[in-house]
Tab-separated table of C-alpha atoms in Angstrom:
chain	number	residue	atom	x	y	z
A	13	MET	CA	-34.400	-115.883	-30.215
A	14	PHE	CA	-31.027	-116.866	-29.619
A	15	GLU	CA	-32.443	-117.838	-25.620
A	16	ILE	CA	-33.577	-121.137	-26.698
A	17	PHE	CA	-30.233	-122.409	-27.032
A	18	GLU	CA	-29.740	-121.544	-23.379
A	19	LEU	CA	-31.784	-124.730	-22.741
A	20	ASN	CA	-30.890	-128.198	-22.195
A	21	ILE	CA	-33.752	-129.887	-24.250
A	22	ILE	CA	-32.971	-127.398	-27.117
A	23	LYS	CA	-29.439	-128.515	-27.310
A	24	ARG	CA	-30.033	-132.124	-26.844
A	25	ALA	CA	-32.728	-131.793	-29.980
A	26	PHE	CA	-30.038	-130.164	-32.368
A	27	ILE	CA	-27.556	-132.566	-31.703
A	28	VAL	CA	-29.765	-135.535	-32.166
A	29	ILE	CA	-31.470	-134.144	-35.365
A	30	SER	CA	-27.283	-132.924	-36.557
A	31	PHE	CA	-27.211	-136.999	-36.740
A	32	ILE	CA	-31.145	-138.191	-37.652
A	33	ALA	CA	-31.560	-135.833	-40.508
A	34	PRO	CA	-28.777	-136.473	-43.008
A	35	LEU	CA	-29.169	-140.384	-41.875
A	36	ALA	CA	-32.834	-140.842	-42.623
A	37	PRO	CA	-33.467	-139.475	-46.158
A	38	ILE	CA	-30.374	-141.271	-47.637
A	39	PHE	CA	-31.752	-144.526	-46.742
A	40	GLY	CA	-35.238	-143.111	-48.180
A	41	VAL	CA	-33.428	-143.348	-51.041
A	42	PHE	CA	-32.607	-146.637	-51.183
A	43	LEU	CA	-36.300	-147.342	-49.961
A	44	LEU	CA	-37.624	-145.658	-52.901
A	45	LEU	CA	-35.177	-146.945	-54.947
A	46	ARG	CA	-36.065	-150.741	-54.029
A	47	ARG	CA	-40.349	-149.781	-53.993
A	48	TYR	CA	-40.312	-150.691	-50.090
A	49	ALA	CA	-41.350	-146.855	-48.564
A	50	PHE	CA	-43.935	-148.986	-46.745
A	51	PHE	CA	-41.300	-150.499	-44.467
A	52	ALA	CA	-40.334	-147.063	-43.112
A	53	ASP	CA	-44.190	-147.340	-41.961
A	54	THR	CA	-43.873	-150.487	-40.626
A	55	LEU	CA	-41.246	-150.082	-38.344
A	56	ALA	CA	-42.446	-146.984	-37.321
A	57	HIS	CA	-45.709	-148.134	-36.220
A	58	VAL	CA	-43.841	-151.050	-34.514
A	59	GLY	CA	-42.189	-148.472	-32.740
A	60	PHE	CA	-44.991	-147.213	-31.648
A	61	LEU	CA	-45.804	-150.786	-29.641
A	62	ALA	CA	-42.203	-150.592	-28.250
A	63	ILE	CA	-42.932	-147.532	-26.830
A	64	ALA	CA	-46.545	-148.370	-25.284
A	65	LEU	CA	-44.157	-151.319	-23.887
A	66	SER	CA	-41.895	-149.303	-22.106
A	67	ILE	CA	-44.556	-147.534	-20.514
A	68	PHE	CA	-46.496	-150.547	-19.552
A	69	PHE	CA	-43.253	-152.499	-18.359
A	70	LYS	CA	-41.396	-149.200	-17.179
A	71	ILE	CA	-38.308	-149.617	-18.869
A	72	ASN	CA	-36.005	-147.953	-21.125
A	73	SER	CA	-37.944	-147.126	-24.396
A	74	LEU	CA	-35.008	-146.458	-27.217
A	75	ILE	CA	-33.181	-149.814	-25.855
A	76	LEU	CA	-36.754	-151.453	-26.657
A	77	LEU	CA	-37.140	-149.299	-29.571
A	78	ILE	CA	-34.243	-150.347	-31.214
A	79	PHE	CA	-34.680	-154.465	-30.102
A	80	LEU	CA	-37.943	-154.554	-31.630
A	81	SER	CA	-37.322	-152.804	-34.633
A	82	ILE	CA	-34.318	-154.929	-35.461
A	83	MET	CA	-36.852	-158.234	-34.816
A	84	VAL	CA	-39.315	-157.032	-36.597
A	85	ALA	CA	-37.117	-155.903	-39.593
A	86	ILE	CA	-35.784	-159.682	-39.651
A	87	SER	CA	-38.516	-161.306	-39.560
A	88	VAL	CA	-39.846	-159.197	-42.627
A	89	GLU	CA	-37.068	-159.481	-44.351
A	90	GLN	CA	-36.845	-163.649	-43.438
A	91	LEU	CA	-40.663	-163.928	-44.815
A	92	ARG	CA	-40.174	-162.203	-47.884
A	93	SER	CA	-36.930	-163.885	-49.151
A	94	ARG	CA	-38.585	-167.368	-48.308
A	95	ASP	CA	-41.492	-166.407	-50.282
A	96	ARG	CA	-44.216	-167.574	-47.266
A	97	LEU	CA	-46.065	-164.211	-47.473
A	98	PRO	CA	-45.819	-161.504	-50.075
A	99	ALA	CA	-44.009	-158.587	-48.820
A	100	GLU	CA	-47.106	-156.319	-48.426
A	101	GLY	CA	-48.644	-158.373	-46.597
A	102	SER	CA	-45.574	-159.346	-43.815
A	103	LEU	CA	-45.469	-155.428	-43.769
A	104	SER	CA	-49.216	-155.076	-43.106
A	105	PHE	CA	-49.179	-157.617	-40.751
A	106	PHE	CA	-46.773	-156.519	-38.617
A	107	LEU	CA	-48.365	-152.593	-39.009
A	108	TYR	CA	-51.492	-153.504	-37.763
A	109	ALA	CA	-50.130	-155.663	-35.089
A	110	GLY	CA	-48.246	-152.883	-33.541
A	111	VAL	CA	-51.215	-150.345	-33.632
A	112	ALA	CA	-53.543	-152.632	-31.951
A	113	LEU	CA	-51.011	-154.174	-29.540
A	114	SER	CA	-49.993	-150.544	-28.647
A	115	VAL	CA	-53.262	-149.619	-27.928
A	116	VAL	CA	-53.822	-152.291	-25.718
A	117	PHE	CA	-50.830	-151.971	-23.559
A	118	ILE	CA	-51.349	-148.274	-23.723
A	119	THR	CA	-54.738	-148.297	-22.006
A	120	PHE	CA	-53.719	-150.686	-19.269
A	121	ALA	CA	-50.626	-148.408	-18.600
A	122	GLU	CA	-50.974	-146.833	-15.284
A	123	ASN	CA	-49.007	-143.613	-16.692
A	124	THR	CA	-49.623	-143.125	-20.541
A	125	GLY	CA	-47.579	-139.826	-20.403
A	126	SER	CA	-48.184	-137.862	-23.555
A	127	ILE	CA	-49.968	-139.686	-26.667
A	128	MET	CA	-49.284	-136.922	-28.842
A	129	SER	CA	-45.573	-136.957	-27.739
A	130	ILE	CA	-45.471	-140.642	-28.929
A	131	LEU	CA	-47.424	-139.834	-32.046
A	132	PHE	CA	-46.006	-136.886	-33.617
A	133	GLY	CA	-42.501	-136.448	-31.447
A	134	SER	CA	-41.377	-133.787	-28.757
A	135	LEU	CA	-38.502	-131.581	-27.929
A	136	SER	CA	-38.504	-133.046	-24.261
A	137	THR	CA	-38.613	-136.879	-24.763
A	138	VAL	CA	-35.191	-137.530	-25.474
A	139	THR	CA	-32.790	-137.966	-22.275
A	140	ASN	CA	-29.305	-137.305	-22.032
A	141	GLU	CA	-28.568	-140.907	-21.805
A	142	ASP	CA	-30.671	-141.299	-24.991
A	143	VAL	CA	-28.279	-138.887	-27.029
A	144	TYR	CA	-25.153	-141.159	-26.667
A	145	LEU	CA	-27.011	-143.706	-27.322
A	146	ILE	CA	-28.647	-142.095	-30.747
A	147	ILE	CA	-25.088	-140.576	-31.629
A	148	ALA	CA	-23.730	-144.061	-31.398
A	149	THR	CA	-26.552	-145.848	-33.268
A	150	ALA	CA	-26.056	-143.506	-35.964
A	151	LEU	CA	-22.667	-144.042	-36.396
A	152	VAL	CA	-23.368	-147.818	-36.691
A	153	CYS	CA	-25.546	-146.856	-39.446
A	154	LEU	CA	-23.477	-144.301	-41.426
A	155	SER	CA	-20.492	-146.977	-41.247
A	156	PHE	CA	-22.986	-149.355	-43.017
A	157	LEU	CA	-23.928	-147.162	-45.861
A	158	PHE	CA	-20.225	-146.309	-46.411
A	159	LYS	CA	-19.192	-149.710	-46.921
A	160	TYR	CA	-22.509	-151.101	-48.396
A	161	HIS	CA	-23.730	-148.185	-50.721
A	162	LYS	CA	-22.484	-149.531	-53.844
A	163	LYS	CA	-23.660	-153.111	-53.013
A	164	LEU	CA	-27.259	-151.265	-51.901
A	165	LEU	CA	-27.242	-149.166	-55.599
A	166	ASN	CA	-26.297	-152.699	-57.619
A	167	LEU	CA	-29.318	-154.423	-55.824
A	168	CYS	CA	-31.790	-151.487	-56.055
A	169	ILE	CA	-31.132	-151.563	-59.964
A	170	ASP	CA	-31.362	-155.107	-60.711
A	171	GLU	CA	-31.103	-157.941	-57.441
A	172	GLU	CA	-30.434	-160.806	-60.265
A	173	ILE	CA	-27.378	-158.986	-61.903
A	174	ALA	CA	-26.033	-158.162	-58.149
A	175	HIS	CA	-26.090	-161.663	-57.424
A	176	ALA	CA	-24.630	-163.057	-60.639
A	177	CYS	CA	-21.987	-160.415	-60.056
A	178	GLY	CA	-21.139	-162.247	-56.668
A	179	ILE	CA	-22.831	-159.887	-54.060
A	180	ASN	CA	-24.215	-161.732	-51.456
A	181	THR	CA	-27.958	-160.243	-51.932
A	182	THR	CA	-29.710	-162.113	-49.167
A	183	VAL	CA	-26.876	-160.689	-46.651
A	184	VAL	CA	-27.084	-157.035	-47.973
A	185	LYS	CA	-30.536	-157.104	-47.950
A	186	MET	CA	-30.806	-158.295	-44.255
A	187	LEU	CA	-28.208	-155.622	-43.010
A	188	PHE	CA	-30.148	-153.335	-44.755
A	189	ALA	CA	-33.223	-153.923	-43.287
A	190	ILE	CA	-31.444	-154.040	-39.595
A	191	ALA	CA	-29.306	-150.577	-40.604
A	192	VAL	CA	-33.003	-149.336	-41.710
A	193	ALA	CA	-34.504	-150.270	-38.470
A	194	LEU	CA	-31.960	-148.634	-36.267
A	195	SER	CA	-32.176	-145.440	-38.170
A	196	ILE	CA	-36.254	-145.349	-37.556
A	197	SER	CA	-36.046	-146.515	-33.712
A	198	ILE	CA	-33.469	-143.772	-32.941
A	199	SER	CA	-35.702	-141.092	-34.808
A	200	ILE	CA	-39.033	-141.937	-33.583
A	201	LYS	CA	-38.905	-140.131	-30.174
A	202	THR	CA	-38.188	-136.784	-31.754
A	203	MET	CA	-40.718	-137.346	-35.073
A	204	GLY	CA	-42.949	-139.613	-33.322
A	205	ALA	CA	-44.468	-142.987	-34.558
A	206	LEU	CA	-46.756	-141.346	-37.523
A	207	LEU	CA	-44.175	-139.172	-39.036
A	208	ILE	CA	-40.737	-140.143	-38.940
A	209	GLY	CA	-41.548	-141.784	-42.762
A	210	ALA	CA	-42.006	-138.258	-43.590
A	211	LEU	CA	-38.207	-137.632	-42.296
A	212	MET	CA	-37.201	-140.438	-44.706
A	213	ILE	CA	-39.369	-140.149	-47.889
A	214	ILE	CA	-40.249	-136.459	-48.222
A	215	PRO	CA	-36.503	-135.017	-48.879
A	216	PRO	CA	-35.650	-137.579	-51.463
A	217	LEU	CA	-38.586	-136.984	-53.168
A	218	THR	CA	-38.085	-133.051	-53.228
A	219	ALA	CA	-34.402	-133.302	-54.501
A	220	MET	CA	-35.943	-135.575	-57.324
A	221	GLN	CA	-37.518	-132.894	-58.411
A	222	PHE	CA	-34.348	-130.550	-58.917
A	223	CYS	CA	-31.563	-133.363	-59.589
A	224	LYS	CA	-31.196	-136.121	-62.561
A	225	THR	CA	-28.243	-138.220	-60.761
A	226	LEU	CA	-28.642	-140.440	-57.716
A	227	ARG	CA	-25.134	-138.623	-56.021
A	228	ASN	CA	-26.659	-135.114	-56.117
A	229	THR	CA	-30.438	-136.677	-55.093
A	230	VAL	CA	-28.752	-137.959	-52.084
A	231	ILE	CA	-26.893	-134.553	-51.093
A	232	LEU	CA	-29.763	-132.423	-51.950
A	233	SER	CA	-32.129	-134.374	-50.281
A	234	VAL	CA	-29.682	-134.587	-46.896
A	235	ILE	CA	-29.703	-130.638	-46.918
A	236	PHE	CA	-33.831	-130.432	-46.987
A	237	SER	CA	-33.676	-132.699	-44.220
A	238	LEU	CA	-31.309	-130.386	-42.439
A	239	LEU	CA	-32.752	-127.438	-42.836
A	240	SER	CA	-36.120	-128.604	-42.311
A	241	SER	CA	-35.358	-130.251	-39.079
A	242	TYR	CA	-33.400	-127.222	-37.638
A	243	ALA	CA	-36.515	-125.274	-38.730
A	244	GLY	CA	-38.911	-127.704	-37.127
A	245	ILE	CA	-37.244	-127.208	-33.934
A	246	PHE	CA	-38.176	-123.221	-34.007
A	247	LEU	CA	-41.323	-123.780	-35.371
A	248	SER	CA	-42.020	-126.358	-32.502
A	249	TYR	CA	-40.668	-124.261	-30.123
A	250	TYR	CA	-42.310	-121.036	-30.550
A	251	SER	CA	-45.857	-122.374	-31.883
A	252	GLY	CA	-46.094	-125.241	-29.301
A	253	ILE	CA	-46.753	-127.769	-32.539
A	254	PRO	CA	-45.404	-131.252	-31.753
A	255	LEU	CA	-41.406	-131.656	-32.939
A	256	GLY	CA	-42.356	-134.347	-35.748
A	257	ALA	CA	-45.632	-132.597	-36.922
A	258	ALA	CA	-43.195	-129.092	-36.904
A	259	ILE	CA	-40.189	-130.772	-39.295
A	260	SER	CA	-42.778	-132.539	-41.861
A	261	THR	CA	-44.692	-128.923	-42.349
A	262	VAL	CA	-41.251	-127.308	-43.382
A	263	LEU	CA	-40.828	-130.974	-45.348
A	264	ILE	CA	-44.319	-130.370	-47.199
A	265	PHE	CA	-43.769	-126.497	-47.702
A	266	PHE	CA	-40.348	-127.554	-49.618
A	267	PHE	CA	-42.047	-130.235	-51.827
A	268	LEU	CA	-44.734	-128.235	-52.855
A	269	VAL	CA	-41.769	-125.322	-53.656
A	270	SER	CA	-40.104	-127.981	-55.494
A	271	LEU	CA	-43.205	-128.954	-57.831
A	272	ILE	CA	-43.923	-125.397	-58.585
A	273	PHE	CA	-40.437	-125.425	-59.672
A	274	LYS	CA	-40.077	-128.090	-61.809
A	275	VAL	CA	-43.627	-127.078	-63.485
A	276	PHE	CA	-41.920	-123.309	-64.289
A	277	LYS	CA	-39.014	-124.374	-65.053
C-alpha cells in the first residue's frame, strides 16, 4: 500500500491537494451564502477553454488558466454590478462560450492529449513547476481570506448594511471574484473542469448537516474536503478512475452519510 508514496506523481498530488482541499470549501461556503454557486461552474468551464487554448498554442496551461479565469471573473462582476446583464445571464454566457470554444480549439489542435484528464482530473497532469505556482497562488488566496473574511461575511449577510457600515462592497466583491477564480484555476488540473465545483460545494453542504454555526461549518467542511481528497488519491491510483471523479465519489459518500445522520438524529 505504501509503495505509492515512492512515486513522484503521488507526492506531487498529495502536496497540491494539501493546499487545494482546504481552500476550495472555504470559498464554497461564501459562494453558498451569496447564492452564487453557479459562479464556480462558470469559471471551471472557462478553465476548460484555457486548457484547450494551451493545447492549441502549446503554452503553459496553468498560467493561462489563472489569467483567463481572472479576466472572466472581473468581467462577470463588472456586468453584474452595473446591471448590464442579470447575474445568471452573464454566468450562462461565459459558461456556454467556454464549452463551445473549447471544443473548437481541441478539434483543431494537433495533440489533444487526454480529454478525460481535462474534464475529470488526473494524477499526472501537474508538473513540478505547477506545484510551486499552485502553492504560491493558494497562499495568496489564504491571505485574502484571512484579511477579508469578516467583510465577506457582512457582505453575504446583507450587502446594503455592509455598505452602510463603511465597507467598500464593490472592491470586496471584485477581490472575492478574483480569489475564487484563482482557487478554481489552480484546482482544475487535479479535479478536472467538470468536477472542481464538487470540491467547493459538496463539503460545505455536508458540514451543514452537522453544524449550526458558520465557524464549525467551515472547519468541518475543510476536514471533509481533506479526507475525501486523500482517499480519492488512493482510489484513483488503485482503480484507474480519474482523480476528480474519485474525489467526488468520496465526497458524495460523505454527503449521503450526513443526510442519513440528519434523518435519524
